[in-house]
Coordinates of C-alpha atoms in Angstrom, one line a residue:
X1 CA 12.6 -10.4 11.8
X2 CA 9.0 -12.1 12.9
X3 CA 6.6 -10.5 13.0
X4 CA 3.9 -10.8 16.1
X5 CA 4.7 -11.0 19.7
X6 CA 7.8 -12.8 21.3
X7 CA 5.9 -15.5 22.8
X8 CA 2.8 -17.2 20.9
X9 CA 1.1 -19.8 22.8
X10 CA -1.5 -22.4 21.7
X11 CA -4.4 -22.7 23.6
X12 CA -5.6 -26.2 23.9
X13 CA -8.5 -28.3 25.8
X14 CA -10.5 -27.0 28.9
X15 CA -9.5 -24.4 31.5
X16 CA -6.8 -26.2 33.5
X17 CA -4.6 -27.0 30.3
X18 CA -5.2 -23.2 29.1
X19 CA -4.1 -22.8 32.5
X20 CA -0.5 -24.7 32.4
X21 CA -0.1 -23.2 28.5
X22 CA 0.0 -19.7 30.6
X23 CA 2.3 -20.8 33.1
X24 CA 4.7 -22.0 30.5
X25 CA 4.1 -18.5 28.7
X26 CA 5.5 -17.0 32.0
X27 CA 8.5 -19.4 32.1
X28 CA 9.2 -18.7 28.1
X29 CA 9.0 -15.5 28.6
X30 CA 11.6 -15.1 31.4
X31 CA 14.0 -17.9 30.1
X32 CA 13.8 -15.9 26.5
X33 CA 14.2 -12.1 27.8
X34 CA 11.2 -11.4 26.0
X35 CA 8.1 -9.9 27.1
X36 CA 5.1 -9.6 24.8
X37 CA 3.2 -12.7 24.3
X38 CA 0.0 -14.1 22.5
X39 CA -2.6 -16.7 23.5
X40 CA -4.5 -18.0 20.8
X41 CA -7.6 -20.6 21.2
X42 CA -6.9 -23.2 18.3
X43 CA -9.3 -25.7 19.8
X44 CA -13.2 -24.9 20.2
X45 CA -15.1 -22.8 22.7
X46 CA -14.6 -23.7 26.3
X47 CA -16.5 -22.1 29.1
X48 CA -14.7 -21.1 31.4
X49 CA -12.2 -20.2 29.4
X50 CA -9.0 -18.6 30.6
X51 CA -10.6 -15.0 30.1
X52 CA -13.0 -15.7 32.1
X53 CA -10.6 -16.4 35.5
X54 CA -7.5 -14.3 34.5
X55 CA -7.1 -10.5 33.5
X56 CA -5.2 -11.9 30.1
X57 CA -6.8 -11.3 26.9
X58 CA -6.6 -14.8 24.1
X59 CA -8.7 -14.6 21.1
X60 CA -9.4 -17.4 18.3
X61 CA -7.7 -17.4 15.2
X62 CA -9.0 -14.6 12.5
X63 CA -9.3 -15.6 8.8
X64 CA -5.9 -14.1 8.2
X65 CA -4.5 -17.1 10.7
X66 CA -6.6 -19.1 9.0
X67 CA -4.8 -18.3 5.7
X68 CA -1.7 -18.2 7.2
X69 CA -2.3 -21.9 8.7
X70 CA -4.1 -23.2 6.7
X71 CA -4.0 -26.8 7.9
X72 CA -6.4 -25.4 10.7
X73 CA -9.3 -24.8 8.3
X74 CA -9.1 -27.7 5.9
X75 CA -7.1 -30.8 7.3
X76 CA -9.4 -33.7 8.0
X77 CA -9.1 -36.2 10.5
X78 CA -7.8 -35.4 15.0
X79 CA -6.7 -32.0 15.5
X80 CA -3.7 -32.6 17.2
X81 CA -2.0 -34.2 14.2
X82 CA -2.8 -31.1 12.2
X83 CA -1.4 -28.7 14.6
X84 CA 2.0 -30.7 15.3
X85 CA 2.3 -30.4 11.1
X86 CA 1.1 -26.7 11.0
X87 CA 3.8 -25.7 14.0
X88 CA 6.6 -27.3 11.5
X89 CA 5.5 -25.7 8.3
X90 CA 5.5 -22.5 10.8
X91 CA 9.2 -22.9 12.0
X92 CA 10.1 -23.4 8.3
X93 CA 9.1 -20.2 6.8
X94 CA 10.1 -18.1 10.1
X95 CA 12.4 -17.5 12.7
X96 CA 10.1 -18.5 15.2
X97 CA 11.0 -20.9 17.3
X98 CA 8.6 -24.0 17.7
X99 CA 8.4 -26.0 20.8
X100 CA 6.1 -28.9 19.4
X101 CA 4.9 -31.4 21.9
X102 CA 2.8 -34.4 21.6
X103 CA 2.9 -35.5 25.4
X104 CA 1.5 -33.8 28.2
X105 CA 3.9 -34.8 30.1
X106 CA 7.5 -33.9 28.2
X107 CA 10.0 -31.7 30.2
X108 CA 10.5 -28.3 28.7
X109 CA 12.5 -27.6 25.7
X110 CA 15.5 -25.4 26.3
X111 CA 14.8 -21.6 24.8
X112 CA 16.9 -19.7 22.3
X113 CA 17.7 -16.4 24.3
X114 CA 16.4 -13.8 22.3
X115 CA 14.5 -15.4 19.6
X116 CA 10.4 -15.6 19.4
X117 CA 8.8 -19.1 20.6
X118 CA 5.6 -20.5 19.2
X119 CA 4.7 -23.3 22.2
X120 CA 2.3 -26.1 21.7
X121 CA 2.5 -27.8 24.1
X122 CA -0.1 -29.2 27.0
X123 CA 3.2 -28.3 29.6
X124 CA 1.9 -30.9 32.5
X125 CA 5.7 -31.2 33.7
X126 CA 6.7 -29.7 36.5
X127 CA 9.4 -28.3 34.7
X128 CA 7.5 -26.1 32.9
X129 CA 5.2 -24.6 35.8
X130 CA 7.6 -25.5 39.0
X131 CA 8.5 -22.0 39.3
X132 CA 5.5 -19.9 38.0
X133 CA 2.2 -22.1 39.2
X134 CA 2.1 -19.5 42.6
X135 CA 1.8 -16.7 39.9
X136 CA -0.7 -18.2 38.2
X137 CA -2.7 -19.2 42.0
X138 CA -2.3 -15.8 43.0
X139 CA -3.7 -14.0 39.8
X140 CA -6.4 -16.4 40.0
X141 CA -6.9 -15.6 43.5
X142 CA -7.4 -12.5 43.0
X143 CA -10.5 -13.4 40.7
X144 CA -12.2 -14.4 43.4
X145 CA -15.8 -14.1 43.4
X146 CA -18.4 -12.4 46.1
X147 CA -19.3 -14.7 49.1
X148 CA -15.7 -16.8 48.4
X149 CA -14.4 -15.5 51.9
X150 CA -17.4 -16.6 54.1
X151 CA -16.9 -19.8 52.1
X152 CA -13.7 -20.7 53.1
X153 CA -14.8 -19.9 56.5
X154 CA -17.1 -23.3 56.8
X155 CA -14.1 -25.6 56.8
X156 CA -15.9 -28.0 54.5
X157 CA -13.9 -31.4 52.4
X158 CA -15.0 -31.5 48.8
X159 CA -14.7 -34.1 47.0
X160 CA -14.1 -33.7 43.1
X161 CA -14.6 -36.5 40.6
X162 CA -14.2 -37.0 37.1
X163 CA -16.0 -39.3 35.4
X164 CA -16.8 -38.1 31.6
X165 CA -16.7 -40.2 28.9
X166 CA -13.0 -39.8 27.8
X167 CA -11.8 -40.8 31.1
X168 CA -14.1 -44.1 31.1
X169 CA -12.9 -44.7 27.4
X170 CA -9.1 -44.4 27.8
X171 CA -9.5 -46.2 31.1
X172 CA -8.7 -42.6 33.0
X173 CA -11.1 -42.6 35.8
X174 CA -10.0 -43.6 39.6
X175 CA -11.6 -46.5 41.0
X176 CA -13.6 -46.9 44.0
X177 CA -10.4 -48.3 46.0
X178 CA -9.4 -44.3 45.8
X179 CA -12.3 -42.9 47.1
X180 CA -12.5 -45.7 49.6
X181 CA -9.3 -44.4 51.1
X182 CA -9.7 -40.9 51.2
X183 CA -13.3 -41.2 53.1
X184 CA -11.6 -43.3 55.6
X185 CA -8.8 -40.2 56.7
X186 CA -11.6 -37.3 55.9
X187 CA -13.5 -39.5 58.5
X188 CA -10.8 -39.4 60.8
X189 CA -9.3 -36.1 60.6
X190 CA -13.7 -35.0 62.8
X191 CA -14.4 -33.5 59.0
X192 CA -17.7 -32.4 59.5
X193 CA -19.3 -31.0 56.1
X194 CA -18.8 -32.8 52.6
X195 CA -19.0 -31.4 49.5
X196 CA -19.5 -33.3 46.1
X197 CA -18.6 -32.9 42.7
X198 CA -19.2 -34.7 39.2
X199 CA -19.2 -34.0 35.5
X200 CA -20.9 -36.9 35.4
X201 CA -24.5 -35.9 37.4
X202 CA -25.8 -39.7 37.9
X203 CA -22.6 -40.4 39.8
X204 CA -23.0 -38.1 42.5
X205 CA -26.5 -40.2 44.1
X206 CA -23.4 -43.6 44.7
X207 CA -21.2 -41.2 45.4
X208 CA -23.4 -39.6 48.5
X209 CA -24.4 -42.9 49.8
X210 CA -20.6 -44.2 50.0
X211 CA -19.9 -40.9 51.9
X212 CA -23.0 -41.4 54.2
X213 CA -22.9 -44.2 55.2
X214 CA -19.0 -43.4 56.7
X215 CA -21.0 -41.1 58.9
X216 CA -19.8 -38.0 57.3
X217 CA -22.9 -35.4 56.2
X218 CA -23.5 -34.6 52.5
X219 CA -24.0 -30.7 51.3
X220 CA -24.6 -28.9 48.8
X221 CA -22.2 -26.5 47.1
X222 CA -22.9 -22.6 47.2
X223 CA -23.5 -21.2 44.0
X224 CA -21.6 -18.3 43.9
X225 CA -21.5 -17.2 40.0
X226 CA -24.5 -19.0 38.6
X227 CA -22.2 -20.4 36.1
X228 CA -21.7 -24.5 37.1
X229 CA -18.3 -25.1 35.8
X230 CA -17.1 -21.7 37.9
X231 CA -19.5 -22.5 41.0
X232 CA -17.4 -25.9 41.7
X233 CA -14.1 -24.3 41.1
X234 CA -14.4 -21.9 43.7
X235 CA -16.3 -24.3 45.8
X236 CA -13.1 -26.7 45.7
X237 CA -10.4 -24.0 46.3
X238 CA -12.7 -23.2 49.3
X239 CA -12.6 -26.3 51.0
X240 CA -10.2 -27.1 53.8
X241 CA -9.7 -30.2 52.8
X242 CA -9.8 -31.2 49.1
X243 CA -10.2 -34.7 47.1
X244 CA -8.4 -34.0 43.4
X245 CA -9.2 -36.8 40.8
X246 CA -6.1 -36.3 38.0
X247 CA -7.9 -33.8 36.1
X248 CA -5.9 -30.7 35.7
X249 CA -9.4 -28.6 36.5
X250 CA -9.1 -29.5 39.9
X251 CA -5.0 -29.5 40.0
X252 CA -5.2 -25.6 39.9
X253 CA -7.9 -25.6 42.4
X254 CA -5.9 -27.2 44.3
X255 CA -3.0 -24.9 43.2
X256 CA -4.9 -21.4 44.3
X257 CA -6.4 -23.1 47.5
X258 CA -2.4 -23.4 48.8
X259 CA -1.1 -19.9 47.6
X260 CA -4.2 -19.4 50.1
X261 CA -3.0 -21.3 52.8
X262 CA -0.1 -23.2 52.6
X263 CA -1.8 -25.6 55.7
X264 CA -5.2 -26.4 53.7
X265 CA -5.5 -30.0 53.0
X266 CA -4.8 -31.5 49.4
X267 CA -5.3 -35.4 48.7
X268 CA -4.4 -36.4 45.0
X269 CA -4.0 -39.9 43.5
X270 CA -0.4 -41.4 42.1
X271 CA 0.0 -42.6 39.6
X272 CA -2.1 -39.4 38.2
X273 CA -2.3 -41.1 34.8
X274 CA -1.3 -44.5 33.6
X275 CA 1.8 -43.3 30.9
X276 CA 0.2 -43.8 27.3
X277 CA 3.1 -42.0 26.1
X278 CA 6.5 -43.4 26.8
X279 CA 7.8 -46.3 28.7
X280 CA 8.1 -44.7 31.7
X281 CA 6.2 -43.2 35.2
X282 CA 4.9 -39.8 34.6
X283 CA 6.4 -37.2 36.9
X284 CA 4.8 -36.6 40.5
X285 CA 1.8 -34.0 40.0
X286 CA 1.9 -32.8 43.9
X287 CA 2.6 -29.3 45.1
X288 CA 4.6 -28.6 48.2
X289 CA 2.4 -29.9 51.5
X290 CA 0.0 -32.3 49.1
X291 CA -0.7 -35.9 50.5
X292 CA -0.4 -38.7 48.1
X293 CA -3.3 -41.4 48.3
X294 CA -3.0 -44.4 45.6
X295 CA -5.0 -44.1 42.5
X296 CA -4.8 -48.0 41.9
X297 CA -4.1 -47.0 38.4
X298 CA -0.9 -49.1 36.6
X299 CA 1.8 -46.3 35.9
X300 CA 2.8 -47.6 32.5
X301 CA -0.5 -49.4 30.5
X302 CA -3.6 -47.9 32.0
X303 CA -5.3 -50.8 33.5
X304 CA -6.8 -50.0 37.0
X305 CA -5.3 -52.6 39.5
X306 CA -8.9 -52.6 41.7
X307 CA -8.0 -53.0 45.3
X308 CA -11.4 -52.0 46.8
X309 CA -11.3 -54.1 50.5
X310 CA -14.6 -55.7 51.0
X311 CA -17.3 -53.9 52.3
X312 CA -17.4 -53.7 56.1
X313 CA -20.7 -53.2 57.9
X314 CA -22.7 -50.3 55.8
X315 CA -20.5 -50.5 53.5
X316 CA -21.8 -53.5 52.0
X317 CA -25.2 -51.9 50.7
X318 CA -23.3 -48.8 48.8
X319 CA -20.0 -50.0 47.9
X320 CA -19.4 -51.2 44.1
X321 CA -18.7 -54.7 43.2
X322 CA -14.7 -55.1 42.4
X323 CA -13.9 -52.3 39.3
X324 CA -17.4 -50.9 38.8
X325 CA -18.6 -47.5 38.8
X326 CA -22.1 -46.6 37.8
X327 CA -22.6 -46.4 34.2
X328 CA -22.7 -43.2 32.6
X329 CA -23.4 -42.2 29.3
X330 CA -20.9 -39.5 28.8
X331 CA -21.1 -35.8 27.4
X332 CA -19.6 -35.6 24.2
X333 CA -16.2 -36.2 23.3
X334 CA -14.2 -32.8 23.5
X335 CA -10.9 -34.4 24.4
X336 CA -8.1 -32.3 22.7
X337 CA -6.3 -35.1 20.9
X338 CA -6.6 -39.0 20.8
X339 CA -5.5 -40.1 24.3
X340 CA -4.5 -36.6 25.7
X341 CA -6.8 -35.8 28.9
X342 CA -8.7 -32.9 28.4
X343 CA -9.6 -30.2 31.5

């Protein structure tokens, strides 16, 4: 018999991937019959963590896991290697059943009825959170913090974008053709209030004159935790019309903002990644009620296919030349694993 609970799930990357590792938790738990389960941070320190969002306790691996996997404390070289050879040293001296996957993006594993599950896994299929991402959105929701309500109540468009280093390096980040098409419909649809956000802060300055000069008006988010990261969560699940980037951050925004109201407005680029990992188109990333808008990105190699019209009237004074955005030096690296896109 193995010891530990019936479902042990590795917690990987930023707060949206700890937040699809949960949702598969939920599905492994019901397709197993099981009901206890573990999350255990194997990557860093995050903030916001899952904790912080969700009444669900993880904690980071003690010096007995340590022991126990021991590839986690000595093993030079990417972490993600290391964990894919730890999980198979782990299914060979237990019962446990290992679901061990190196792509985002790979449909779930069929479960053993019964047996325990050890996932590691980044579970960005829709097969693995098609029928559980609600729960997720509504416990979320439910974390909601003071001053959210009256939020929502201003009707604003925000505009996420995601610009950090990892997405510049692996040729990630959307290009200006995106953001050139979803100004032009939040301009039609009378939006009156924008909101922007960047990880990046010296993108935001190019990023409020291109909105400006469409002759929509700029704000500033409410700070509503006094924690930045937090503050522009809740700020995009507020919005009544909200600009994704393909970060999965913003995807459960997104997420919790339609358990809200299944009528709010949800814009997201496709392709949501060019495919790094097999020869084929990832999966759509779109809820139920979510508008497509083109990323311009190629769905198989990664190289951006710039289709930025040329600048019309104001246009010409703000808009980027042909597949530039402003240079940025980047925060440091904390991508989970050599071309896997972090939260």
């Amino acid at each position: 018999m193995t010891a530990g609970p019936d479902v042990l799930t590795w917690l990987r990357g930023g707060l949206g991937n700890q937040l699809f590792a949960y949702a598969a938790t939920l599905r492994a738990l019901r397709e197993t019959g099981r009901s206890s389960y573990e999350l255990l941070f194997v990557e860093g320190w995050f903030s916001p963590d899952i904790t912080d969002v969700l009444s669900v306790s993880a904690r980071h691996p003690s010096r007995r896991d340590r022991a126990r996997w021991s590839e986690l404390a000595r093993q030079p070289g990417p972490l993600a290697p290391v964990l894919h050879a730890t999980a198979r040293a782990h299914e060979r001296r237990s019962r446990r059943f290992v679901v061990s996957q190196f792509s985002p993006f790979e449909p779930p594993t069929p479960l053993p009825a019964g047996r325990p599950v050890l996932l590691e896994t980044f579970a960005q299929h829709p097969g693995w959170w098609a029928d559980d991402w609600r729960t997720v959105a509504s416990e979320l929701a439910a974390r909601a913090p003071t001053g959210y309500d009256e939020l929502v109540a201003r009707r604003r468009a925000v505009i996420n974008v995601r610009q950090r280093a990892d997405y510049v390096r692996e040729m990630w980040q959307l290009p200006p053709a995106y953001y050139d098409a979803v100004v032009d419909r939040l301009r039609g649809e009378g939006i009156e209030e924008v909101v922007l956000q960047a990880d990046e802060p010296a993108f935001i300055p190019w990023l409020r004159r291109f909105v400006e000069s469409a002759g929509l008006r700029v704000v500033d988010p409410v700070r509503l935790t006094g924690e930045p990261a937090r503050d522009d969560f809740w700020n995009l699940v507020a919005g009544a019309t909200l600009v994704l980037p393909n970060s999965t951050f913003s995807w459960w925004a997104g997420a919790v903002a339609t358990a809200r109201d299944p009528d709010v407005r949800v814009l997201y680029p496709d392709p949501w990644l060019p495919n790094r990992w097999t020869a084929e188109e990832l999966p759509d990333m779109g809820l139920p009620g979510w508008t497509s808008v083109p990323s311009h990105l190629s769905p198989i190699d990664g190289r951006p296919v710039f289709r930025l019209r040329p600048p019309v009237g104001a246009r010409a004074s703000v808009s980027p030349s042909a597949g530039e955005l402003p240079a940025t030096p980047g925060p440091p690296d904390h991508a989970s694993s050599p071309r896997t896109p972090n939260a």
